[in-house]
Amino acid sequence: MNKMFSFDNPMASVSAPTRDFLARQHGLFIGGDWVAGRSGERRAVVDPATGLEHASVTEGTSEDIDRAVAAARDAFENGPWPKMKPKERAAIVHRIGELIDAHGDEFAELDVLDEGSPWGVVRNFYVALSADHFRYFAGWATKLDGATMPVNMGGEWLAYSQREPVGVVGQILPWNVPMLMAAWKIAPALAAGCTLVVKPAEDTPMSALRLAELCREAGLPDGVLNVVTGAGAVGAALAEHPDVDKVSFTGSTATGKAIVRAAAGNLKRVSLELGGKSPVFVFPDADLDLAIPGVAEAVFLNSGQACTAGSRLYIHEDVYDRVLEGVAAYAEGLKLGHGFDPATNLGPLINRKQFDRVNRLMETGVSEGASIVTGGSPADGDGLFYRPTLLAGVTPSHTVYREEIFGPVISAMKITDETVTALAREANNTEYGLGASVWTKDLARAHKLAARIRAGIVWVNNHNQSDANFPWGGYKQSGWGREMGKSAIELYTETKSVAVYLGDQD
Ligand code: ADP
């Protein structure tokens, strides 16, 4: 981005199409068109780095959810989408990916303004991956195979299974990494032939609204993708709606549990990607030039606002001091700032609630005995910036060891030559089970730990890398189901078994 950046006027960094888009009176996207919300109320969308409002969206209601679900149901029962030739559905999903790439700068601008992450990571990583996801899942539309099964019933039979779209899907999005999280959910559901009602997070709705327009441009039939903006109550209305067949959610574990309860009414299918407290192990034989920035970014990426943040850092005693010093120096070298400022490495926290939560947990951590190696306080000024923080001397009894902080805070612990089983027990000493990483050149140790850590994703010599073909999800209270790869297709399809009696054997 070769534009001048000014903190007082970040909009000066924004392209004309994005400016025009933001200036519109956004309605809800229902049945292939923009419609007004029933409440008439609007919600300001605010840049977390500056506190300035850059757009407003419609505050949806449960009545709006009723309308969106009705549109999705009609598109599912009567529209062309589920019955369309697979290659035609694939072509549309693929085209969405191409359009995301073509409008990549706009999506990155919207996410930087809504969420605050640095431009480079949003444009080159999150938005680029979002386009990849649509192209990858486009390929699945033509590969929704079933199987034939030999059966032992009397006479002659043909028994087979087929995959069918699960139906009308409600998708409730988180505020971190808004565009990519939308792509993770929307792309596989479309490939499977489902119709959708998407509820973006209230802090970060703009890229999902723009994506809805682009889907229409790509040829997605009316009513297949509906977007209703609004508060958590709008998500709750979707989760409990009796005519929704499945709900997919990414967000906090507490909200995930509320969604499970809400979904029980009609026993809709549920998939959840929730919190984490991911362990990271650094052994003496690790390539420390790779490991030190790697374990730092395992948390500082997105200012720690990632479900897989590697927030429990176990360092072997032989390299403890070097790693601690290295991570502290890395943290101190990070520049906090606006996502549009080319010098920025770390953005703000998303909102006051999260900011207060990080402050509160830090105060608790220190009062319980953790020591601050670096950071440990908000940045100067009255914004939502929190300094990248490294805590040492953390023990399993500390609140910061157990609770997800969702801020740029690493808790370091020293380990000795314990057995792999003992280390895995330590890693598993959490109610979560989302990610983990192991930094070592000893592949046997890496594989043994990978096998024993009860987490959905284990990285070796990296952390947080993702790919459309790499399943992602958690054990224990980190969630249900796996997004991406073939697993995501399984989330959005039902299996039907068909047994055809062919008559007596002759
Ligand atoms: P946070 O607590 O950090 O805001 P949440 O997990 O509560 O994170 O929010 C993630 C998403 O879930 C947002 O889109 C939010 O509006 C939505 N949400 C919040 N509460 C509920 C609820 N009770 N039912 C369904 N969705 C909800």
Short mmCIF file of C-alpha atoms and ligand atoms in Angstrom, two decimals:
data_model
loop_
_atom_site.label_atom_id
_atom_site.label_comp_id
_atom_site.label_asym_id
_atom_site.label_seq_id
_atom_site.Cartn_x
_atom_site.Cartn_y
_atom_site.Cartn_z
CA MET A 1 0.00 0.00 0.00
CA ASN A 2 1.76 3.14 -1.19
CA LYS A 3 -0.48 5.59 0.57
CA MET A 4 0.31 8.07 3.24
CA PHE A 5 -0.93 6.87 6.59
CA SER A 6 -2.28 9.17 9.26
CA PHE A 7 -3.51 7.84 12.58
CA ASP A 8 -6.02 10.70 12.81
CA ASN A 9 -7.54 9.80 9.47
CA PRO A 10 -7.05 6.12 8.61
CA MET A 11 -9.78 6.47 5.95
CA ALA A 12 -7.25 8.39 3.84
CA SER A 13 -5.52 5.01 3.36
CA VAL A 14 -8.65 3.37 2.00
CA SER A 15 -9.44 2.82 -1.69
CA ALA A 16 -12.42 4.50 -3.37
CA PRO A 17 -14.49 1.27 -3.71
CA THR A 18 -14.09 0.56 0.01
CA ARG A 19 -14.95 4.12 0.91
CA ASP A 20 -18.12 3.91 -1.20
CA PHE A 21 -19.03 0.57 0.32
CA LEU A 22 -18.56 1.81 3.87
CA ALA A 23 -20.63 4.93 3.21
CA ARG A 24 -23.72 2.95 2.23
CA GLN A 25 -26.67 2.39 4.55
CA HIS A 26 -26.20 -1.34 4.88
CA GLY A 27 -29.27 -3.45 5.24
CA LEU A 28 -29.50 -7.19 5.71
CA PHE A 29 -28.75 -9.51 2.81
CA ILE A 30 -31.81 -11.74 2.52
CA GLY A 31 -33.11 -13.63 -0.52
CA GLY A 32 -30.42 -12.16 -2.79
CA ASP A 33 -31.16 -8.55 -1.98
CA TRP A 34 -30.52 -5.84 0.56
CA VAL A 35 -33.51 -5.38 2.82
CA ALA A 36 -34.20 -3.11 5.78
CA GLY A 37 -34.17 -4.61 9.26
CA ARG A 38 -37.42 -4.77 11.21
CA SER A 39 -36.14 -2.81 14.21
CA GLY A 40 -34.94 0.24 12.27
CA GLU A 41 -31.98 0.37 14.65
CA ARG A 42 -28.39 0.73 13.55
CA ARG A 43 -25.07 -0.27 15.09
CA ALA A 44 -21.85 1.70 14.67
CA VAL A 45 -18.82 -0.17 13.39
CA VAL A 46 -15.71 1.23 15.01
CA ASP A 47 -12.00 1.03 14.22
CA PRO A 48 -10.48 -0.49 17.38
CA ALA A 49 -7.19 1.32 16.79
CA THR A 50 -8.73 4.80 16.78
CA GLY A 51 -12.22 4.50 18.21
CA LEU A 52 -13.52 6.22 15.06
CA GLU A 53 -16.73 4.98 13.45
CA HIS A 54 -16.27 3.98 9.81
CA ALA A 55 -19.64 2.41 9.03
CA SER A 56 -22.96 1.45 10.48
CA VAL A 57 -24.95 -1.73 10.02
CA THR A 58 -28.48 -2.85 10.66
CA GLU A 59 -29.21 -4.22 14.10
CA GLY A 60 -30.99 -7.45 13.23
CA THR A 61 -33.73 -9.05 15.31
CA SER A 62 -35.12 -12.53 15.72
CA GLU A 63 -37.81 -11.54 13.20
CA ASP A 64 -35.07 -10.82 10.68
CA ILE A 65 -33.61 -14.23 11.43
CA ASP A 66 -37.07 -15.73 10.71
CA ARG A 67 -37.10 -14.00 7.32
CA ALA A 68 -33.55 -15.08 6.48
CA VAL A 69 -34.23 -18.68 7.51
CA ALA A 70 -37.41 -18.68 5.40
CA ALA A 71 -35.38 -17.45 2.40
CA ALA A 72 -32.73 -20.11 2.97
CA ARG A 73 -35.39 -22.80 3.39
CA ASP A 74 -37.12 -21.74 0.19
CA ALA A 75 -33.79 -21.77 -1.67
CA PHE A 76 -33.07 -25.22 -0.30
CA GLU A 77 -36.46 -26.77 -1.05
CA ASN A 78 -37.39 -24.96 -4.26
CA GLY A 79 -34.25 -23.33 -5.61
CA PRO A 80 -31.68 -24.73 -8.00
CA TRP A 81 -28.72 -24.90 -5.61
CA PRO A 82 -28.86 -28.36 -3.99
CA LYS A 83 -29.98 -29.98 -7.24
CA MET A 84 -27.57 -28.15 -9.51
CA LYS A 85 -25.07 -30.18 -11.52
CA PRO A 86 -22.00 -30.53 -9.28
CA LYS A 87 -19.71 -28.95 -11.86
CA GLU A 88 -21.96 -25.90 -12.06
CA ARG A 89 -22.00 -25.52 -8.28
CA ALA A 90 -18.22 -25.98 -8.30
CA ALA A 91 -17.83 -23.26 -10.93
CA ILE A 92 -19.76 -20.73 -8.82
CA VAL A 93 -17.84 -21.53 -5.63
CA HIS A 94 -14.58 -21.29 -7.58
CA ARG A 95 -15.63 -17.96 -9.05
CA ILE A 96 -16.21 -16.60 -5.54
CA GLY A 97 -12.54 -17.41 -4.80
CA GLU A 98 -11.45 -15.61 -7.95
CA LEU A 99 -13.54 -12.56 -7.07
CA ILE A 100 -12.08 -12.47 -3.55
CA ASP A 101 -8.63 -12.33 -5.10
CA ALA A 102 -9.71 -9.65 -7.56
CA HIS A 103 -11.11 -7.55 -4.70
CA GLY A 104 -8.46 -8.61 -2.19
CA ASP A 105 -7.42 -5.10 -1.27
CA GLU A 106 -11.01 -4.16 -0.44
CA PHE A 107 -11.50 -7.16 1.84
CA ALA A 108 -8.19 -6.47 3.57
CA GLU A 109 -9.14 -2.82 4.04
CA LEU A 110 -12.46 -3.80 5.61
CA ASP A 111 -10.87 -6.29 7.99
CA VAL A 112 -8.06 -3.92 9.00
CA LEU A 113 -10.63 -1.24 9.80
CA ASP A 114 -12.99 -3.57 11.65
CA GLU A 115 -10.46 -5.73 13.46
CA GLY A 116 -7.16 -3.88 13.55
CA SER A 117 -4.59 -6.47 12.42
CA PRO A 118 -1.65 -5.25 10.31
CA TRP A 119 -2.26 -4.84 6.60
CA GLY A 120 0.47 -7.26 5.48
CA VAL A 121 -0.84 -10.23 7.41
CA VAL A 122 -4.47 -9.50 6.55
CA ARG A 123 -3.88 -8.97 2.82
CA ASN A 124 -1.23 -11.60 2.12
CA PHE A 125 -2.28 -14.25 4.55
CA TYR A 126 -5.91 -14.06 5.70
CA VAL A 127 -7.52 -12.72 2.53
CA ALA A 128 -5.32 -14.79 0.20
CA LEU A 129 -6.18 -17.92 2.21
CA SER A 130 -9.88 -17.04 2.05
CA ALA A 131 -9.75 -17.13 -1.75
CA ASP A 132 -7.87 -20.45 -1.57
CA HIS A 133 -10.61 -21.92 0.59
CA PHE A 134 -13.31 -21.22 -1.97
CA ARG A 135 -11.20 -22.68 -4.77
CA TYR A 136 -10.30 -25.74 -2.68
CA PHE A 137 -13.90 -26.45 -1.62
CA ALA A 138 -15.15 -25.87 -5.16
CA GLY A 139 -13.29 -29.09 -5.97
CA TRP A 140 -15.29 -31.02 -3.38
CA ALA A 141 -18.62 -30.23 -5.05
CA THR A 142 -17.80 -32.81 -7.73
CA LYS A 143 -16.47 -35.40 -5.29
CA LEU A 144 -19.31 -36.01 -2.83
CA ASP A 145 -19.11 -39.77 -3.26
CA GLY A 146 -20.95 -42.48 -1.41
CA ALA A 147 -20.12 -46.18 -1.22
CA THR A 148 -21.69 -49.54 -1.98
CA MET A 149 -21.91 -52.05 0.85
CA PRO A 150 -22.16 -55.84 0.70
CA VAL A 151 -25.10 -56.83 2.97
CA ASN A 152 -26.27 -60.12 4.43
CA MET A 153 -30.03 -59.82 4.22
CA GLY A 154 -32.03 -62.62 2.53
CA GLY A 155 -32.24 -62.47 -1.27
CA GLU A 156 -30.32 -60.17 -3.54
CA TRP A 157 -29.63 -56.54 -2.63
CA LEU A 158 -27.94 -53.40 -3.78
CA ALA A 159 -26.97 -51.29 -0.77
CA TYR A 160 -25.33 -47.92 -1.15
CA SER A 161 -24.80 -44.65 0.64
CA GLN A 162 -24.94 -41.14 -0.64
CA ARG A 163 -24.03 -37.76 0.77
CA GLU A 164 -26.69 -35.09 0.86
CA PRO A 165 -26.49 -31.48 2.01
CA VAL A 166 -27.53 -31.14 5.65
CA GLY A 167 -30.02 -28.41 4.69
CA VAL A 168 -30.36 -24.88 6.07
CA VAL A 169 -27.24 -23.97 8.03
CA GLY A 170 -26.81 -21.16 10.56
CA GLN A 171 -23.24 -19.90 10.85
CA ILE A 172 -22.20 -17.63 13.70
CA LEU A 173 -18.86 -15.92 13.12
CA PRO A 174 -16.23 -14.63 15.55
CA TRP A 175 -14.64 -11.19 15.41
CA ASN A 176 -11.05 -12.38 15.06
CA VAL A 177 -9.84 -12.89 11.48
CA PRO A 178 -13.32 -12.05 10.13
CA MET A 179 -12.87 -12.76 6.42
CA LEU A 180 -11.01 -16.03 6.83
CA MET A 181 -13.47 -17.29 9.44
CA ALA A 182 -16.31 -16.51 7.03
CA ALA A 183 -14.50 -18.44 4.28
CA TRP A 184 -13.87 -21.45 6.58
CA LYS A 185 -17.59 -21.75 7.15
CA ILE A 186 -19.22 -20.56 3.94
CA ALA A 187 -17.04 -22.33 1.34
CA PRO A 188 -17.57 -25.96 2.45
CA ALA A 189 -21.27 -25.42 3.19
CA LEU A 190 -21.83 -24.06 -0.32
CA ALA A 191 -19.82 -26.86 -1.92
CA ALA A 192 -22.01 -29.37 -0.07
CA GLY A 193 -25.17 -27.76 -1.48
CA CYS A 194 -26.48 -26.21 1.73
CA THR A 195 -28.20 -22.85 2.04
CA LEU A 196 -27.00 -20.46 4.72
CA VAL A 197 -27.85 -17.78 7.21
CA VAL A 198 -24.64 -16.12 8.38
CA LYS A 199 -24.43 -13.93 11.49
CA PRO A 200 -21.14 -11.99 11.56
CA ALA A 201 -19.71 -10.76 14.85
CA GLU A 202 -21.07 -7.35 15.80
CA ASP A 203 -17.61 -5.75 15.88
CA THR A 204 -16.51 -7.02 12.45
CA PRO A 205 -19.43 -7.35 10.02
CA MET A 206 -18.18 -5.52 6.93
CA SER A 207 -16.23 -8.18 5.03
CA ALA A 208 -19.10 -10.69 5.34
CA LEU A 209 -21.52 -8.12 3.91
CA ARG A 210 -19.19 -7.40 1.00
CA LEU A 211 -18.71 -11.14 0.46
CA ALA A 212 -22.49 -11.57 0.13
CA GLU A 213 -22.51 -9.10 -2.76
CA LEU A 214 -19.62 -10.86 -4.42
CA CYS A 215 -21.35 -14.23 -4.11
CA ARG A 216 -24.31 -12.79 -5.98
CA GLU A 217 -21.94 -11.48 -8.64
CA ALA A 218 -20.40 -14.97 -8.91
CA GLY A 219 -23.84 -16.36 -9.77
CA LEU A 220 -24.95 -17.76 -6.43
CA PRO A 221 -28.74 -18.13 -6.64
CA ASP A 222 -30.91 -15.89 -4.47
CA GLY A 223 -31.50 -17.08 -0.94
CA VAL A 224 -28.52 -19.46 -0.82
CA LEU A 225 -26.45 -17.07 1.28
CA ASN A 226 -28.19 -14.67 3.67
CA VAL A 227 -26.38 -12.37 6.08
CA VAL A 228 -28.01 -10.91 9.18
CA THR A 229 -25.96 -8.50 11.27
CA GLY A 230 -26.59 -7.85 14.94
CA ALA A 231 -25.82 -8.78 18.50
CA GLY A 232 -25.39 -12.11 20.23
CA ALA A 233 -29.18 -12.32 20.63
CA VAL A 234 -29.45 -12.56 16.84
CA GLY A 235 -27.01 -15.48 16.94
CA ALA A 236 -29.07 -17.04 19.70
CA ALA A 237 -32.23 -16.74 17.56
CA LEU A 238 -30.42 -18.57 14.78
CA ALA A 239 -29.08 -21.28 17.09
CA GLU A 240 -32.55 -22.04 18.45
CA HIS A 241 -34.51 -21.66 15.22
CA PRO A 242 -36.64 -24.77 14.62
CA ASP A 243 -36.22 -24.63 10.85
CA VAL A 244 -32.41 -24.55 10.89
CA ASP A 245 -30.86 -27.99 10.37
CA LYS A 246 -27.38 -27.22 11.55
CA VAL A 247 -25.50 -24.51 13.40
CA SER A 248 -21.79 -23.89 13.10
CA PHE A 249 -20.09 -21.57 15.55
CA THR A 250 -16.64 -20.16 16.25
CA GLY A 251 -16.13 -18.19 19.43
CA SER A 252 -15.84 -18.54 23.17
CA THR A 253 -16.47 -21.78 25.02
CA ALA A 254 -19.16 -20.15 27.16
CA THR A 255 -21.13 -19.05 24.09
CA GLY A 256 -20.52 -22.47 22.51
CA LYS A 257 -22.27 -24.08 25.46
CA ALA A 258 -25.21 -21.67 25.12
CA ILE A 259 -25.47 -22.66 21.46
CA VAL A 260 -25.52 -26.35 22.31
CA ARG A 261 -28.41 -25.71 24.71
CA ALA A 262 -30.26 -23.58 22.15
CA ALA A 263 -29.75 -26.20 19.44
CA ALA A 264 -31.29 -28.96 21.56
CA GLY A 265 -34.85 -27.84 20.76
CA ASN A 266 -34.87 -29.45 17.31
CA LEU A 267 -31.64 -31.45 17.81
CA LYS A 268 -29.97 -29.56 15.02
CA ARG A 269 -26.45 -30.63 14.13
CA VAL A 270 -23.81 -28.56 15.89
CA SER A 271 -20.15 -27.91 15.16
CA LEU A 272 -18.07 -25.68 17.39
CA GLU A 273 -14.60 -24.16 17.25
CA LEU A 274 -13.99 -22.74 20.72
CA GLY A 275 -11.29 -21.56 23.08
CA GLY A 276 -7.85 -22.94 23.74
CA LYS A 277 -4.84 -22.80 26.00
CA SER A 278 -2.35 -24.32 23.61
CA PRO A 279 0.97 -25.65 24.92
CA VAL A 280 4.27 -25.00 23.14
CA PHE A 281 7.43 -27.03 23.88
CA VAL A 282 10.95 -25.84 23.10
CA PHE A 283 13.73 -28.42 23.48
CA PRO A 284 17.49 -27.76 23.56
CA ASP A 285 18.03 -29.25 20.09
CA ALA A 286 15.51 -26.88 18.45
CA ASP A 287 16.70 -24.40 15.85
CA LEU A 288 16.36 -21.40 18.13
CA ASP A 289 16.61 -18.92 15.26
CA LEU A 290 13.36 -20.43 14.05
CA ALA A 291 11.86 -21.25 17.43
CA ILE A 292 12.24 -17.89 19.18
CA PRO A 293 10.29 -15.81 16.64
CA GLY A 294 8.04 -18.82 16.06
CA VAL A 295 6.91 -19.20 19.66
CA ALA A 296 6.59 -15.42 20.02
CA GLU A 297 4.36 -15.18 16.93
CA ALA A 298 2.42 -18.22 18.18
CA VAL A 299 0.82 -15.70 20.53
CA PHE A 300 1.53 -12.24 19.15
CA LEU A 301 -0.06 -12.97 15.78
CA ASN A 302 -3.37 -11.12 15.93
CA SER A 303 -2.36 -9.69 19.33
CA GLY A 304 -3.07 -13.07 20.90
CA GLN A 305 -6.65 -13.01 19.66
CA ALA A 306 -6.50 -16.47 18.14
CA CYS A 307 -8.09 -19.62 19.49
CA THR A 308 -4.88 -21.57 18.83
CA ALA A 309 -2.57 -18.99 20.49
CA GLY A 310 0.38 -20.86 22.00
CA SER A 311 -0.11 -19.28 25.39
CA ARG A 312 1.59 -21.90 27.60
CA LEU A 313 5.28 -21.92 26.70
CA TYR A 314 7.33 -24.81 28.13
CA ILE A 315 11.05 -24.21 27.75
CA HIS A 316 13.71 -26.80 28.56
CA GLU A 317 16.05 -25.63 31.33
CA ASP A 318 19.12 -25.89 29.07
CA VAL A 319 17.80 -23.16 26.78
CA TYR A 320 15.41 -21.45 29.19
CA ASP A 321 17.35 -18.23 29.63
CA ARG A 322 18.18 -17.89 25.93
CA VAL A 323 14.61 -18.48 24.82
CA LEU A 324 13.17 -16.21 27.48
CA GLU A 325 15.56 -13.42 26.55
CA GLY A 326 14.98 -14.00 22.85
CA VAL A 327 11.18 -13.89 23.14
CA ALA A 328 11.38 -10.80 25.36
CA ALA A 329 13.64 -9.04 22.84
CA TYR A 330 11.28 -10.06 20.03
CA ALA A 331 8.31 -8.68 21.96
CA GLU A 332 10.10 -5.42 22.69
CA GLY A 333 10.90 -5.03 18.98
CA LEU A 334 7.24 -5.20 17.95
CA LYS A 335 5.64 -1.91 17.03
CA LEU A 336 2.07 -1.39 18.13
CA GLY A 337 0.00 0.70 15.80
CA HIS A 338 -2.74 1.06 13.25
CA GLY A 339 -3.00 -1.80 10.76
CA PHE A 340 -2.56 0.59 7.84
CA ASP A 341 0.74 1.94 9.16
CA PRO A 342 3.45 -0.01 7.30
CA ALA A 343 5.61 0.03 10.46
CA THR A 344 2.97 -1.78 12.55
CA ASN A 345 3.57 -5.34 13.73
CA LEU A 346 0.82 -5.57 16.31
CA GLY A 347 -2.68 -4.13 16.29
CA PRO A 348 -5.06 -3.24 19.12
CA LEU A 349 -7.40 -5.51 21.04
CA ILE A 350 -10.85 -5.65 19.55
CA ASN A 351 -12.92 -3.77 22.12
CA ARG A 352 -13.04 -2.40 25.63
CA LYS A 353 -14.48 -5.63 27.05
CA GLN A 354 -11.53 -7.67 25.80
CA PHE A 355 -9.07 -4.98 26.83
CA ASP A 356 -10.46 -4.94 30.37
CA ARG A 357 -10.39 -8.72 30.49
CA VAL A 358 -6.70 -8.85 29.53
CA ASN A 359 -5.90 -6.20 32.15
CA ARG A 360 -7.85 -8.06 34.79
CA LEU A 361 -6.19 -11.40 34.04
CA MET A 362 -2.75 -9.80 34.08
CA GLU A 363 -3.39 -8.24 37.48
CA THR A 364 -4.55 -11.62 38.76
CA GLY A 365 -1.49 -13.32 37.27
CA VAL A 366 0.89 -10.98 39.03
CA SER A 367 -0.97 -11.12 42.32
CA GLU A 368 -0.81 -14.92 42.18
CA GLY A 369 2.97 -14.86 41.76
CA ALA A 370 3.81 -14.71 38.05
CA SER A 371 6.64 -12.34 37.19
CA ILE A 372 6.65 -9.97 34.26
CA VAL A 373 9.65 -10.40 31.95
CA THR A 374 8.39 -7.78 29.54
CA GLY A 375 5.15 -5.93 28.82
CA GLY A 376 2.43 -6.47 31.39
CA SER A 377 0.56 -3.23 30.84
CA PRO A 378 -1.38 -1.28 28.25
CA ALA A 379 0.61 0.87 25.85
CA ASP A 380 0.78 4.61 26.55
CA GLY A 381 -2.32 6.54 25.54
CA ASP A 382 -5.96 5.72 26.01
CA GLY A 383 -6.41 3.28 23.11
CA LEU A 384 -6.94 -0.46 23.19
CA PHE A 385 -3.28 -1.35 22.64
CA TYR A 386 -1.73 -3.84 25.02
CA ARG A 387 2.03 -4.37 25.14
CA PRO A 388 3.26 -7.82 24.10
CA THR A 389 3.83 -9.60 27.36
CA LEU A 390 5.97 -12.44 28.64
CA LEU A 391 5.31 -13.89 32.08
CA ALA A 392 7.68 -16.27 33.86
CA GLY A 393 7.32 -18.49 36.89
CA VAL A 394 3.77 -19.47 35.99
CA THR A 395 2.44 -22.64 37.62
CA PRO A 396 -0.67 -24.74 36.93
CA SER A 397 -2.41 -23.20 39.94
CA HIS A 398 -2.26 -19.74 38.35
CA THR A 399 -5.33 -18.33 36.66
CA VAL A 400 -3.22 -17.25 33.64
CA TYR A 401 -2.17 -20.87 33.18
CA ARG A 402 -5.75 -22.09 33.02
CA GLU A 403 -7.85 -19.33 31.49
CA GLU A 404 -7.80 -18.26 27.89
CA ILE A 405 -6.57 -14.64 27.88
CA PHE A 406 -7.14 -13.77 24.20
CA GLY A 407 -4.48 -11.09 24.42
CA PRO A 408 -0.74 -10.84 23.67
CA VAL A 409 0.38 -12.71 26.79
CA ILE A 410 2.75 -15.70 26.95
CA SER A 411 3.14 -17.67 30.17
CA ALA A 412 6.55 -19.38 30.36
CA MET A 413 7.34 -22.50 32.38
CA LYS A 414 10.66 -24.33 32.82
CA ILE A 415 10.83 -28.05 32.06
CA THR A 416 13.58 -30.58 32.73
CA ASP A 417 14.45 -33.97 31.20
CA GLU A 418 11.04 -35.42 31.92
CA THR A 419 9.57 -38.34 29.99
CA VAL A 420 7.37 -37.66 27.01
CA THR A 421 4.48 -39.08 29.00
CA ALA A 422 5.09 -36.62 31.85
CA LEU A 423 5.34 -33.68 29.43
CA ALA A 424 2.17 -34.73 27.67
CA ARG A 425 0.41 -34.94 31.03
CA GLU A 426 1.46 -31.35 31.69
CA ALA A 427 0.29 -30.27 28.22
CA ASN A 428 -3.03 -32.00 28.80
CA ASN A 429 -3.56 -30.31 32.16
CA THR A 430 -6.26 -28.05 30.71
CA GLU A 431 -9.94 -28.20 29.93
CA TYR A 432 -9.07 -27.22 26.35
CA GLY A 433 -7.50 -29.21 23.52
CA LEU A 434 -7.17 -27.14 20.38
CA GLY A 435 -3.53 -26.68 19.33
CA ALA A 436 0.02 -27.46 20.44
CA SER A 437 3.49 -27.11 19.01
CA VAL A 438 6.77 -28.91 19.54
CA TRP A 439 10.08 -27.32 18.59
CA THR A 440 12.86 -29.92 18.25
CA LYS A 441 15.03 -31.71 15.71
CA ASP A 442 14.36 -35.04 17.47
CA LEU A 443 11.59 -36.42 15.31
CA ALA A 444 10.91 -39.40 17.54
CA ARG A 445 10.22 -37.06 20.46
CA ALA A 446 8.11 -34.81 18.26
CA HIS A 447 5.97 -37.67 16.99
CA LYS A 448 5.58 -39.24 20.42
CA LEU A 449 4.44 -35.93 21.90
CA ALA A 450 2.16 -35.31 18.94
CA ALA A 451 0.53 -38.67 19.61
CA ARG A 452 0.03 -38.05 23.34
CA ILE A 453 -1.10 -34.46 23.42
CA ARG A 454 -4.89 -34.38 23.46
CA ALA A 455 -5.38 -31.56 20.98
CA GLY A 456 -6.90 -31.37 17.53
CA ILE A 457 -3.81 -29.82 15.91
CA VAL A 458 -0.14 -30.39 16.68
CA TRP A 459 2.50 -28.41 14.81
CA VAL A 460 6.16 -29.40 14.76
CA ASN A 461 8.63 -26.54 14.28
CA ASN A 462 5.84 -24.13 13.42
CA HIS A 463 2.63 -22.84 14.96
CA ASN A 464 -0.66 -21.58 13.56
CA GLN A 465 0.01 -22.55 9.94
CA SER A 466 -3.21 -23.51 8.18
CA ASP A 467 -4.33 -24.86 4.84
CA ALA A 468 -7.73 -25.52 3.33
CA ASN A 469 -6.88 -29.24 3.30
CA PHE A 470 -5.69 -29.37 6.93
CA PRO A 471 -8.48 -30.21 9.40
CA TRP A 472 -8.84 -27.81 12.32
CA GLY A 473 -10.77 -28.20 15.54
CA GLY A 474 -10.53 -29.25 19.13
CA TYR A 475 -10.65 -31.98 21.73
CA LYS A 476 -12.43 -31.48 25.04
CA GLN A 477 -13.91 -27.99 25.59
CA SER A 478 -12.27 -26.65 22.44
CA GLY A 479 -15.18 -27.84 20.39
CA TRP A 480 -16.96 -30.38 18.25
CA GLY A 481 -16.01 -31.37 14.72
CA ARG A 482 -13.23 -30.34 12.36
CA GLU A 483 -13.33 -27.56 9.81
CA MET A 484 -11.37 -27.70 6.54
CA GLY A 485 -10.38 -30.67 4.45
CA LYS A 486 -12.77 -33.53 3.90
CA SER A 487 -13.92 -33.19 7.53
CA ALA A 488 -15.61 -29.90 6.69
CA ILE A 489 -17.62 -31.58 3.96
CA GLU A 490 -18.70 -34.16 6.52
CA LEU A 491 -19.92 -31.32 8.76
CA TYR A 492 -22.26 -30.07 6.05
CA THR A 493 -23.60 -33.36 4.71
CA GLU A 494 -25.80 -36.17 5.94
CA THR A 495 -25.17 -39.78 4.93
CA LYS A 496 -28.13 -41.66 3.55
CA SER A 497 -28.06 -45.45 3.29
CA VAL A 498 -30.25 -47.01 0.62
CA ALA A 499 -31.05 -50.72 0.53
CA VAL A 500 -32.67 -51.96 -2.67
CA TYR A 501 -34.22 -55.42 -2.60
CA LEU A 502 -33.59 -56.95 -5.99
CA GLY A 503 -35.61 -60.15 -5.35
CA ASP A 504 -34.57 -63.73 -4.75
CA GLN A 505 -31.19 -64.89 -5.88
CA ASP A 506 -31.57 -66.61 -9.22
P1 ADP B 1 -16.95 -12.66 22.78
O1 ADP B 1 -17.41 -13.06 24.14
O2 ADP B 1 -15.50 -12.52 22.68
O3 ADP B 1 -17.67 -11.49 22.19
P2 ADP B 1 -18.53 -14.72 21.61
O4 ADP B 1 -18.06 -16.11 21.52
O5 ADP B 1 -19.59 -14.45 22.60
O6 ADP B 1 -17.24 -13.86 21.84
O7 ADP B 1 -19.01 -14.18 20.19
C1 ADP B 1 -18.79 -14.81 18.98
C2 ADP B 1 -20.03 -14.72 18.14
O8 ADP B 1 -21.12 -15.33 18.84
C3 ADP B 1 -20.48 -13.33 17.79
O9 ADP B 1 -20.98 -13.35 16.46
C4 ADP B 1 -21.60 -13.08 18.79
O10 ADP B 1 -22.54 -12.13 18.37
C5 ADP B 1 -22.23 -14.44 18.87
N1 ADP B 1 -22.98 -14.71 20.11
C6 ADP B 1 -22.81 -14.16 21.33
N2 ADP B 1 -23.68 -14.71 22.22
C7 ADP B 1 -24.41 -15.62 21.55
C8 ADP B 1 -25.45 -16.54 21.91
N3 ADP B 1 -25.91 -16.63 23.14
N4 ADP B 1 -25.95 -17.35 20.95
C9 ADP B 1 -25.46 -17.31 19.69
N5 ADP B 1 -24.49 -16.46 19.29
C10 ADP B 1 -23.96 -15.63 20.19
#
